[in-house]
Coordinates of N, CA and C in Angstrom, one line a residue:
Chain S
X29 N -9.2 13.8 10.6 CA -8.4 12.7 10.1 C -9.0 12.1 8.8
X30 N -8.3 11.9 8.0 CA -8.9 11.3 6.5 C -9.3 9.9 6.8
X31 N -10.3 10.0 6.0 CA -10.5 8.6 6.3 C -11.0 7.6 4.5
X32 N -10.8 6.9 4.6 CA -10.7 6.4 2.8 C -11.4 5.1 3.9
X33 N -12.6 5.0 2.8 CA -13.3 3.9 2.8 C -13.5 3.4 1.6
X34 N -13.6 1.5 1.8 CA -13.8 1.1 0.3 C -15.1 0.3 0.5
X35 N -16.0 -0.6 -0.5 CA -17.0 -1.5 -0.2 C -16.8 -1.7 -1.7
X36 N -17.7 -2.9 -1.5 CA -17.9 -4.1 -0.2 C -16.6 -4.2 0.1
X37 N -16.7 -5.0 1.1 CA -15.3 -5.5 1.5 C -14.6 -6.9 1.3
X38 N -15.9 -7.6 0.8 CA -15.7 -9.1 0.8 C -16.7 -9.1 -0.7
X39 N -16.2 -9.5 -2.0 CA -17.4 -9.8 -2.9 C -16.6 -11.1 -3.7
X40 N -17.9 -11.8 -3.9 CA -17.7 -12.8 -4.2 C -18.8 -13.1 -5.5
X41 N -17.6 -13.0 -6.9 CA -18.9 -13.2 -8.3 C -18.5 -13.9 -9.0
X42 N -19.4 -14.5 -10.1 CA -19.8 -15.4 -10.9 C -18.7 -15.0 -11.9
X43 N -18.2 -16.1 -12.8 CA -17.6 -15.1 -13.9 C -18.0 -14.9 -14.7
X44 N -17.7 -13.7 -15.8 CA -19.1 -12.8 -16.7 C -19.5 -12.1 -16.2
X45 N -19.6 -12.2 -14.6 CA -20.4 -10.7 -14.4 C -20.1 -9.2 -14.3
X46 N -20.6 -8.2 -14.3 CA -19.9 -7.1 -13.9 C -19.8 -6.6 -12.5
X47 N -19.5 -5.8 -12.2 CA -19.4 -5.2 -10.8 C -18.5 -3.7 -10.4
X48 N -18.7 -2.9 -9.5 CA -18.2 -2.1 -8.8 C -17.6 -2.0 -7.5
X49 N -16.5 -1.7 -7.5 CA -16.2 -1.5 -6.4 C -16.3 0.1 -6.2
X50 N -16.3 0.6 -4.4 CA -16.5 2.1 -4.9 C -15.4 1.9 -3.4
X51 N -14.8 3.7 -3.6 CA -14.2 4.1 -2.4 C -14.0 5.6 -2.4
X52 N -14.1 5.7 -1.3 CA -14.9 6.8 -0.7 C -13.9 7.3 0.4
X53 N -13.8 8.7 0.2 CA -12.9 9.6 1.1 C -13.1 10.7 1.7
X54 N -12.8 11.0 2.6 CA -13.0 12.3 3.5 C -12.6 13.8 3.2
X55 N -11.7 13.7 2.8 CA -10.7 15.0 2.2 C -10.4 15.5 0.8
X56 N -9.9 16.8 0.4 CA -9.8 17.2 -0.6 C -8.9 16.7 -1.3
X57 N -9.2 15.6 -2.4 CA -7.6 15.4 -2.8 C -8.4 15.2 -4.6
X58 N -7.0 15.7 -5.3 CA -7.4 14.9 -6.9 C -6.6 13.9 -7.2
X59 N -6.0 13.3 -6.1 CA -4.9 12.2 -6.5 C -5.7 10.4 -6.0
X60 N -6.0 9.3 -7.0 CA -5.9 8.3 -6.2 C -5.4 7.2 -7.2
X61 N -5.7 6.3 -6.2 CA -4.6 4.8 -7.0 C -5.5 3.6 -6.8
X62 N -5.4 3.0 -7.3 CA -5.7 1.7 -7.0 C -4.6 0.2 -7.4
X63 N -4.9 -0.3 -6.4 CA -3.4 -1.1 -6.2 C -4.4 -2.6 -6.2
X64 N -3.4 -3.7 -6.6 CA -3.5 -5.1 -6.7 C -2.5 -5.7 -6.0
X65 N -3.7 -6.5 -4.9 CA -2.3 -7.6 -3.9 C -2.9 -9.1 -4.5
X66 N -2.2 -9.9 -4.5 CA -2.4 -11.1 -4.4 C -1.8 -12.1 -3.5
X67 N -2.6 -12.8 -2.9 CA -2.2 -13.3 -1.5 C -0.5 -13.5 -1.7
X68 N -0.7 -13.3 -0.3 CA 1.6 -13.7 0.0 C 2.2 -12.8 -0.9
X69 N 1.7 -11.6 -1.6 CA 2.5 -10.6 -2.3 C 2.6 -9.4 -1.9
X70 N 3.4 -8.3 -2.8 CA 3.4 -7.1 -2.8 C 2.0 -6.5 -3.4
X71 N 2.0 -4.9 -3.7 CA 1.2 -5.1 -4.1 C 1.2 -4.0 -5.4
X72 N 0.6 -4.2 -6.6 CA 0.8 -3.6 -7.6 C 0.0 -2.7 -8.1
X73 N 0.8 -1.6 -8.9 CA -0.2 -0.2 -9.7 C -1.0 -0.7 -10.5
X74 N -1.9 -0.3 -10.3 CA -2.9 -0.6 -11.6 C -3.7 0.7 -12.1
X75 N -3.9 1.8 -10.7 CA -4.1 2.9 -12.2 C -4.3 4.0 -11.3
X76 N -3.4 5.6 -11.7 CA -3.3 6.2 -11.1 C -4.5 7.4 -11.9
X77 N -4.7 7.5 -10.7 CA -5.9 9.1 -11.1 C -5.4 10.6 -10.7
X78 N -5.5 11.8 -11.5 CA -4.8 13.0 -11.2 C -5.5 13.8 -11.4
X79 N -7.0 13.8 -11.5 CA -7.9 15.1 -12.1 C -9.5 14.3 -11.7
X80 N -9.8 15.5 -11.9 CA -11.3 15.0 -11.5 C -12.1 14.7 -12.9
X81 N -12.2 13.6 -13.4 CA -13.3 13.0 -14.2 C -12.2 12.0 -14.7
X82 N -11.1 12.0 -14.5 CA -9.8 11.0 -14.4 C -10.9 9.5 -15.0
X83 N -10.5 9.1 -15.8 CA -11.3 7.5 -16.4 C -10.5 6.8 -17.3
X84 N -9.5 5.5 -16.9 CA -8.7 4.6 -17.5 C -9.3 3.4 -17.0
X85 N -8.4 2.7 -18.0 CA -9.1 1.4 -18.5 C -8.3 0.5 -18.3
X86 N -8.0 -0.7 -18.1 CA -6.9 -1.7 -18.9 C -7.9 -3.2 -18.8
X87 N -7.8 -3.6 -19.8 CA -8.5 -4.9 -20.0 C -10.0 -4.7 -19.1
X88 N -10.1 -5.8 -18.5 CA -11.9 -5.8 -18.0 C -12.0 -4.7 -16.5
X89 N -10.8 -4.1 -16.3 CA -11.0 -3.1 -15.4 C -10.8 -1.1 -15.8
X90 N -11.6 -0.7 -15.1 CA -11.9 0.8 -15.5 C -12.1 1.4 -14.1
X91 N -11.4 2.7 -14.1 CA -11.2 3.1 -12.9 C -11.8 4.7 -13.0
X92 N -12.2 5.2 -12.6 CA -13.1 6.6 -12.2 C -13.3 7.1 -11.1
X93 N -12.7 9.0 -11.3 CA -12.4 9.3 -10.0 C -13.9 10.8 -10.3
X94 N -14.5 11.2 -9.2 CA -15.2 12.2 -9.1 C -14.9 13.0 -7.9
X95 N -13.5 13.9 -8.2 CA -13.4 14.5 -7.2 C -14.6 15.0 -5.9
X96 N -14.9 15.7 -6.8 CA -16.6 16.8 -6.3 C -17.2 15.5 -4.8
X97 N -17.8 14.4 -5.5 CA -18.1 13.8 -4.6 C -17.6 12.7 -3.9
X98 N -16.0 13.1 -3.9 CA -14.7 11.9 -3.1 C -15.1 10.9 -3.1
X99 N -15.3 10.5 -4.5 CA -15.4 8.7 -5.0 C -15.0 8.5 -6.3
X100 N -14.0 7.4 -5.8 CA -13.8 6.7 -7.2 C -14.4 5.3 -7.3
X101 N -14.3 4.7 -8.4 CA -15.2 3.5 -8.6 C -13.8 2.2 -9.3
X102 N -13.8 1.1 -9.6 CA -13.5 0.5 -10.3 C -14.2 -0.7 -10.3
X103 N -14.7 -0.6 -11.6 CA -15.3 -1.5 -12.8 C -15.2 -2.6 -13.0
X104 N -15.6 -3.8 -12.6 CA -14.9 -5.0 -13.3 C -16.3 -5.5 -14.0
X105 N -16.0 -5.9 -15.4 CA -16.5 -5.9 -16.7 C -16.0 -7.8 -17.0
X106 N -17.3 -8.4 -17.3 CA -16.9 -9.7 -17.2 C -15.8 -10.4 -16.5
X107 N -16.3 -10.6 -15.5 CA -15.1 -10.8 -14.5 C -14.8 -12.4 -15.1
X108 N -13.2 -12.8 -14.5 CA -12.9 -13.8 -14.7 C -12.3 -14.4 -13.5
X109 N -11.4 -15.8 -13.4 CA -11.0 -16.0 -12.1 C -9.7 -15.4 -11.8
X110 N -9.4 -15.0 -13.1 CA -7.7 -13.8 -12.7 C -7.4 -12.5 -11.8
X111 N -8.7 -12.5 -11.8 CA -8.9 -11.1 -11.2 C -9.3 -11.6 -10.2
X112 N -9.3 -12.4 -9.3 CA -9.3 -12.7 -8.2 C -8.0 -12.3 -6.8
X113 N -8.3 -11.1 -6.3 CA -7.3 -10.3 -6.1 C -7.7 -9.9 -4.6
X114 N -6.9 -9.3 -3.8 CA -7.6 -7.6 -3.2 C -7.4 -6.9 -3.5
X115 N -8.4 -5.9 -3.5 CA -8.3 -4.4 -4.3 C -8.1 -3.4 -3.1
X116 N -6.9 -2.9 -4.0 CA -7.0 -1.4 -2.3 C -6.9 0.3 -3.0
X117 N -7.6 1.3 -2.7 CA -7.6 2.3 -3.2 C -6.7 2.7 -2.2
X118 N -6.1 4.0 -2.9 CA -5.1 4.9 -1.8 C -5.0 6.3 -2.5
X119 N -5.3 7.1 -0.9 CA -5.4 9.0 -1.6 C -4.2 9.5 -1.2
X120 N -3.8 10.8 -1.9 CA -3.0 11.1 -1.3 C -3.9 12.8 -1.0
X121 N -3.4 12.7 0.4 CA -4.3 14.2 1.3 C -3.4 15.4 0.6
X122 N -2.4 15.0 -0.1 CA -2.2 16.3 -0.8 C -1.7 17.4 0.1
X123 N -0.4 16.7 1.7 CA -0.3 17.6 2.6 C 1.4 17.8 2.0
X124 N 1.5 18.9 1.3 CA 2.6 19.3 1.2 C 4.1 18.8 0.7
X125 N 3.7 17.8 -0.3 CA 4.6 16.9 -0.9 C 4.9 16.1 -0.1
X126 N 4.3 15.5 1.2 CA 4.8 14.5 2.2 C 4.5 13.1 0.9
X127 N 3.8 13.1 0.3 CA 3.3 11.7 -0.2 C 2.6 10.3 0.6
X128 N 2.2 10.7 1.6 CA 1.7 10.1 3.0 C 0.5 9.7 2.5
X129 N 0.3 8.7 1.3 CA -1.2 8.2 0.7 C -1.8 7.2 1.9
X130 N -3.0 7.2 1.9 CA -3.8 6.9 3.0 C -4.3 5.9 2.3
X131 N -4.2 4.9 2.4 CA -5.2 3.1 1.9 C -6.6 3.3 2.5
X132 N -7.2 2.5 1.7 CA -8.5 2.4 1.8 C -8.4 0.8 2.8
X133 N -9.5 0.5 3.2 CA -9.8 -1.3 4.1 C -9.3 -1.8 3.0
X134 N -9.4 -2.4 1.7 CA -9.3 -3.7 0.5 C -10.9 -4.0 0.3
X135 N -10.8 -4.6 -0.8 CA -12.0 -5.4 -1.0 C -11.4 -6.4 -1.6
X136 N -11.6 -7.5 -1.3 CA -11.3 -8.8 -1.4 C -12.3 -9.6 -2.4
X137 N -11.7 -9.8 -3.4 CA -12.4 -10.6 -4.5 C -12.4 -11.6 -4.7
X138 N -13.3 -12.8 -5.0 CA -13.0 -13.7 -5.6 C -14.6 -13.9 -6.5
X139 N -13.7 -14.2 -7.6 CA -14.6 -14.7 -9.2 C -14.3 -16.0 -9.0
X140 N -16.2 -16.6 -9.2 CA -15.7 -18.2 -9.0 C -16.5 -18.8 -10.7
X141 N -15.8 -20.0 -10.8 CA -15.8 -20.2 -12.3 C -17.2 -20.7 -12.5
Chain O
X7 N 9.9 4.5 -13.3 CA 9.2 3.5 -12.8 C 11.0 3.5 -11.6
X8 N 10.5 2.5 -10.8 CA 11.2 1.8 -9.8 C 11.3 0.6 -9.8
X9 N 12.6 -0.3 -9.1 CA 12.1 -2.1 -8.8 C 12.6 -1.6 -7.5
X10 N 12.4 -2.0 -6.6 CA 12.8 -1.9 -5.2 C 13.0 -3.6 -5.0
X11 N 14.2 -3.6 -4.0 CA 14.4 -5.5 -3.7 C 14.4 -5.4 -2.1
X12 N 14.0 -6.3 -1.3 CA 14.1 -6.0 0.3 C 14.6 -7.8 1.0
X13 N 15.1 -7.3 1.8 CA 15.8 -8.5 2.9 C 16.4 -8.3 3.8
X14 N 15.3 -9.5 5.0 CA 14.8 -10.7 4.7 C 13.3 -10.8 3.5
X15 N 13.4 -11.7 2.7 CA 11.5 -11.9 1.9 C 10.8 -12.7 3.4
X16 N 11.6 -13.2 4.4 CA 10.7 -13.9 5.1 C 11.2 -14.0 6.4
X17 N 10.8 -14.2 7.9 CA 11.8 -14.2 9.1 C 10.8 -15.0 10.2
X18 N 11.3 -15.7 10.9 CA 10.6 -16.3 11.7 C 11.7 -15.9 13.3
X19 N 11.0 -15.3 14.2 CA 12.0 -14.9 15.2 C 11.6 -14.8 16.5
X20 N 12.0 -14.7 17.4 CA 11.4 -15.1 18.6 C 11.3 -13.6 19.3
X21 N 10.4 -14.1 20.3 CA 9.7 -12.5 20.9 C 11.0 -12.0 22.2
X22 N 11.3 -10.7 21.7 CA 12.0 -10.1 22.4 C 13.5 -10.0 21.9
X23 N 13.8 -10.3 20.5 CA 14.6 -9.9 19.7 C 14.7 -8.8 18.7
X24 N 15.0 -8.3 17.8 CA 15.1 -7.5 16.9 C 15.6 -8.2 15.6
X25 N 14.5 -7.2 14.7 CA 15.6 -7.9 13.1 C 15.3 -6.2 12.3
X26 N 16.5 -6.7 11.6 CA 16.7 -5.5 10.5 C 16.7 -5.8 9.0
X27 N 15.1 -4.9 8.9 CA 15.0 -4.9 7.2 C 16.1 -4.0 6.1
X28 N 16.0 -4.5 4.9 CA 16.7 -4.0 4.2 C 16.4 -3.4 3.1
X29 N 15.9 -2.3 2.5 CA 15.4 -1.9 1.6 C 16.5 -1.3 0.4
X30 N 16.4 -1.7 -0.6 CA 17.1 -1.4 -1.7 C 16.5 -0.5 -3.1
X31 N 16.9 0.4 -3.8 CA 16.1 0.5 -4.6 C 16.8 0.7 -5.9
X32 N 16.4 1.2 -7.1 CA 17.4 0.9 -8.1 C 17.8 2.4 -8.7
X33 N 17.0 3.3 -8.1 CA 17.5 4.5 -8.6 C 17.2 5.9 -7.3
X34 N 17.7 6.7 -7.6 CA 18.2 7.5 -6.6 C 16.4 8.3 -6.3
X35 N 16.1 8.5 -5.0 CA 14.9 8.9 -4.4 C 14.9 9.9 -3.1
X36 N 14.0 10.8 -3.1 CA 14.7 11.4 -1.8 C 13.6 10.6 -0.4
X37 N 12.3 10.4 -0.6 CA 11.6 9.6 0.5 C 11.6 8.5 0.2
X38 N 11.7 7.6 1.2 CA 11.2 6.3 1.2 C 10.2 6.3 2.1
X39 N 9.2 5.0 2.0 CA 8.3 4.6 3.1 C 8.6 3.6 3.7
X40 N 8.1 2.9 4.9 CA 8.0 2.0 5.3 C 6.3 1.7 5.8
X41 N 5.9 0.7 5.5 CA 4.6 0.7 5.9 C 4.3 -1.2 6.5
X42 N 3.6 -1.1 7.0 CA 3.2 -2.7 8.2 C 1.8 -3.1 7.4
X43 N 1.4 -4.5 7.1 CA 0.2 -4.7 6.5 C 0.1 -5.9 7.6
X44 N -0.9 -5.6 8.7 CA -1.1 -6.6 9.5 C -1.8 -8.0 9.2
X45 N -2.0 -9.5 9.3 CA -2.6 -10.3 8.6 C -4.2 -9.8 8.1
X46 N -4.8 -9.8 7.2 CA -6.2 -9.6 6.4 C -6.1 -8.1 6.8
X47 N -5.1 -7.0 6.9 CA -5.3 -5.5 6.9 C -4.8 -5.0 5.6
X48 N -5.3 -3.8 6.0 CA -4.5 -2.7 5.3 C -3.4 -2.5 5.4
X49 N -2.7 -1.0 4.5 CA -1.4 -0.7 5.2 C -1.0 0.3 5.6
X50 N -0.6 0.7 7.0 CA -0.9 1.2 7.8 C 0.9 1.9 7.3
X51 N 1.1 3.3 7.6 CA 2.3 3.9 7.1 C 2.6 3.6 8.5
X52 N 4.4 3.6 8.6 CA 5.1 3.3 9.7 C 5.9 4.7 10.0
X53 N 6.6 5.1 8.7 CA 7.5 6.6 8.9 C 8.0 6.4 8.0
X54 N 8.1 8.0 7.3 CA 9.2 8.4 6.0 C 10.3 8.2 6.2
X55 N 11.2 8.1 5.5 CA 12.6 8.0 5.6 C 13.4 8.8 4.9
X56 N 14.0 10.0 5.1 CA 14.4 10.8 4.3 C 16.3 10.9 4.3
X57 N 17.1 11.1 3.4 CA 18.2 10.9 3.4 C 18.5 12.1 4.1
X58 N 19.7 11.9 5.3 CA 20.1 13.0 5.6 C 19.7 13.5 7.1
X59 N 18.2 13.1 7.2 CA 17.8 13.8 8.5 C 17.0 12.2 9.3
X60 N 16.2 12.6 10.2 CA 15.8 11.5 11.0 C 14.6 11.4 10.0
X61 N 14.4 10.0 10.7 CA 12.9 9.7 9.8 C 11.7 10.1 10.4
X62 N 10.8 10.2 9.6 CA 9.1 11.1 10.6 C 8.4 10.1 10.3
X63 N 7.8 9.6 12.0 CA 7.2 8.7 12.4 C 5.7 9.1 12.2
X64 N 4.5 8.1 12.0 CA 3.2 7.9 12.0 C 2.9 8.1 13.4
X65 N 1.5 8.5 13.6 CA 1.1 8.3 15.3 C 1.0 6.8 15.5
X66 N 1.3 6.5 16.5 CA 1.2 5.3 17.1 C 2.3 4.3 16.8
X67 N 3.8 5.3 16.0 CA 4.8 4.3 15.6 C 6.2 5.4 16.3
X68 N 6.8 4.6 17.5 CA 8.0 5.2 17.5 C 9.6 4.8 17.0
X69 N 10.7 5.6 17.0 CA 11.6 5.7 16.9 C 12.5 4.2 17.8
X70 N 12.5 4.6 19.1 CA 12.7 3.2 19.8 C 12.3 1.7 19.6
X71 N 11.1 1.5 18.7 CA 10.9 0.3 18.9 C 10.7 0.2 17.0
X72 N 10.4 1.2 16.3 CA 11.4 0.9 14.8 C 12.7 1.9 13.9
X73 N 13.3 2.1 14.9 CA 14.5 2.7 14.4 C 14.5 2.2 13.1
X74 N 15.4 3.7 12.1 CA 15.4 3.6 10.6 C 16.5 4.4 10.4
X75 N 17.4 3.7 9.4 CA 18.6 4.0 8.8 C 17.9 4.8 7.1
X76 N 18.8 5.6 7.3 CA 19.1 6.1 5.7 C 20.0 7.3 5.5
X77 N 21.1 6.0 5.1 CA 22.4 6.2 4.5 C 22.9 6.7 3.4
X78 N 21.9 6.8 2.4 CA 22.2 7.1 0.9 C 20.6 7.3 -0.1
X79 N 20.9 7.5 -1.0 CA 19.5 8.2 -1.6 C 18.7 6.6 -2.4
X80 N 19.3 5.2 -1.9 CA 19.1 4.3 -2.8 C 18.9 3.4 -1.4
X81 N 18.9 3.3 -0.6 CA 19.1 2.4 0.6 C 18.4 3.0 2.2
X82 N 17.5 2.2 2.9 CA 17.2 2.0 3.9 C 17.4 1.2 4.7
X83 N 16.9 0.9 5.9 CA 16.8 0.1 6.9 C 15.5 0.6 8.2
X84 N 14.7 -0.6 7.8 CA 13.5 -0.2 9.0 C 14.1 -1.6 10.3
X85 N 14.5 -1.6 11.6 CA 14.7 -2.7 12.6 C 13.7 -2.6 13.5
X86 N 12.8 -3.8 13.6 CA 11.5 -4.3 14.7 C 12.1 -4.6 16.0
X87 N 12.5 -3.6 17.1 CA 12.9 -4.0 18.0 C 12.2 -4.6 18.9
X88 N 12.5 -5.5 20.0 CA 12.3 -5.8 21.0 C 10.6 -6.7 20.4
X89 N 11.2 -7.6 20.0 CA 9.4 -8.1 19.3 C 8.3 -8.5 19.9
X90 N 7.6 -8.9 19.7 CA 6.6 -9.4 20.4 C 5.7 -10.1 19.1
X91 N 4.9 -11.3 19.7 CA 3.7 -11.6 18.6 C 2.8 -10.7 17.8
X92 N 2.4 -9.5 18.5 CA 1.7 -8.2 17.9 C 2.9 -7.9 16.4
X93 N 3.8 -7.9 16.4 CA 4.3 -7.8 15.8 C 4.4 -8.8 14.4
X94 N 3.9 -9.6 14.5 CA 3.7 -10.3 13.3 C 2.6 -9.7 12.5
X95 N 3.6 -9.5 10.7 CA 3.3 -8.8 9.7 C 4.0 -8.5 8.6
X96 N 3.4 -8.2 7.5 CA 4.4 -8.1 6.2 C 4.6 -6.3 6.4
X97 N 6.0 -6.3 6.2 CA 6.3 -4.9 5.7 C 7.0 -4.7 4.4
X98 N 6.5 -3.3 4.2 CA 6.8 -3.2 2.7 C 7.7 -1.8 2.7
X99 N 8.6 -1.7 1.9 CA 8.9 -0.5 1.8 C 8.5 0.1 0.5
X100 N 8.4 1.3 0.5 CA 7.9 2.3 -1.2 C 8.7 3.4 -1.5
X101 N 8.6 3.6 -2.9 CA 8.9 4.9 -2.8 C 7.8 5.7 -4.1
X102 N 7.8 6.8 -3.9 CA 7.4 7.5 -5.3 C 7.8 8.5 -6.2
X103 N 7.5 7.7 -7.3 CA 8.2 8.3 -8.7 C 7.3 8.9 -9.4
X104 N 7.3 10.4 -9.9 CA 6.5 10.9 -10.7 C 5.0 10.6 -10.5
X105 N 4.4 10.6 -9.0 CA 3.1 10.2 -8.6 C 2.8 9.1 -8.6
X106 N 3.3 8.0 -8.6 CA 3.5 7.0 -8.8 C 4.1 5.9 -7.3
X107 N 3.4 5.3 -6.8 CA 3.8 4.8 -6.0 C 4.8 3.0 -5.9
X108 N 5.7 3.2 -6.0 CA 6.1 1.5 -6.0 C 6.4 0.8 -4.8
X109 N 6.4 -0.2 -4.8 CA 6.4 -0.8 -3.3 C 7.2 -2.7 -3.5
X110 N 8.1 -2.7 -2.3 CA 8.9 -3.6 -2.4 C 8.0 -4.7 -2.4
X111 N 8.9 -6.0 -2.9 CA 8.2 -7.4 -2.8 C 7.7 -8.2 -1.0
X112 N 8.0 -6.7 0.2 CA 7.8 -7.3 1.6 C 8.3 -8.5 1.9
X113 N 8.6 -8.3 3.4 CA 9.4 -8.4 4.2 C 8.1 -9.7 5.3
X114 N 8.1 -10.9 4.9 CA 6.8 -11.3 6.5 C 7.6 -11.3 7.7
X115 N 7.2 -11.2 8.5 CA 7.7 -11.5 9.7 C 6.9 -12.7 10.9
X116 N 7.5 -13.8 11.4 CA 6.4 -14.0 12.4 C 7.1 -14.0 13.3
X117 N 6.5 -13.8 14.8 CA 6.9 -13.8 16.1 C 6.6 -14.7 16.8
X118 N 7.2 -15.9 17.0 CA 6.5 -16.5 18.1 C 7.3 -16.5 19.6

């Protein structure tokens, strides 16, 4: 069974700091995502990975995928209180064009001012 | 890209009823998802929905208690039958475009 793990699960930082979040998977895949909920919402793309050394960026977040060792990371680079979010990674097991992407737990952020 | 629109955005219903979601999307797709995000979870996939044929359910999710409509390559329907409090949760529906995953604005539900 795949299993998509994220950590921490709960972080809580200063703003200006940096930080990682990592998530960690079971299975062979070169596909992942990482998605943005904010409470009482849906939840939104923020950056899709398709290759192994896969590394995009948008404003203070950066996302990096290493196939080889089924983790990807995402970056937060002077954090501020906007980014105060949950973060959820999601793989796709790559079973046969089902598109059946597997979520990671979240890691739940909050930047305090 | 996709916008997907869904209704109810919100439902308050009593245990041992049924409601039926409504998933919309704006351009023509051949899967849809349905997926359940329990309060402080994840999201747990519920069943594909494919035009044409039955939908294929997740372990631990049946047909009788979430029957799913799909009628056309732009429209769904997931119904929470027979409810219960376990049942309180936001559902979302998705679909994917060019690898790309979009996902509706969800559906809460509470049961009491």
């Amino acid at each position: 069974e795949l299993k998509v793990e994220q950590n921490p699960l709960f972080l809580s930082m200063q703003e200006g700091k940096n930080y990682t979040i990592y998530c960690n998977y079971s299975t062979t895949s070169d596909r992942l995502y990482w998605y943005r909920q904010d409470p009482g919402k849906s939840l939104e793309s923020l950056f899709v990975l398709l290759s192994n050394g896969a590394v995009k960026q948008e404003g203070r977040l950066m996302a990096s995928l290493d196939t080889k060792a089924r983790l990807s990371t995402l970056h937060i680079t002077a954090a501020v209180h906007d980014l105060s979010a949950t973060y959820f990674c999601a793989v796709d097991p790559l079973t046969s064009g089902t598109y059946k992407y597997i979520f990671g737990t979240g890691t739940r952020l909050k930047v305090l001012a | 890209s996709a916008v997907i629109s869904q209704k109810p955005s919100r439902d308050i219903c009593q245990r041992g009823t049924s409601l039926t979601i409504q998933c919309q999307v704006d351009s023509q797709v051949t899967m849809m998802f349905w997926y359940r995000q329990q309060p402080g979870q994840s999201l747990t996939l519920i069943a594909t929905a494919n035009q044409g044929s039955e939908a294929t359910y997740e372990s631990g999710f049946v047909i009788d208690k979430f029957p799913i409509s799909r009628p056309n390559l732009t429209f769904s329907t997931l119904t929470v039958s027979n409810m219960s409090p376990e049942d309180s949760s936001i559902y979302l529906c998705s679909v994917v475009v060019v690898y790309e995953q979009y996902f509706g604005p969800g559906t809460r539900l509470t049961v009491t």
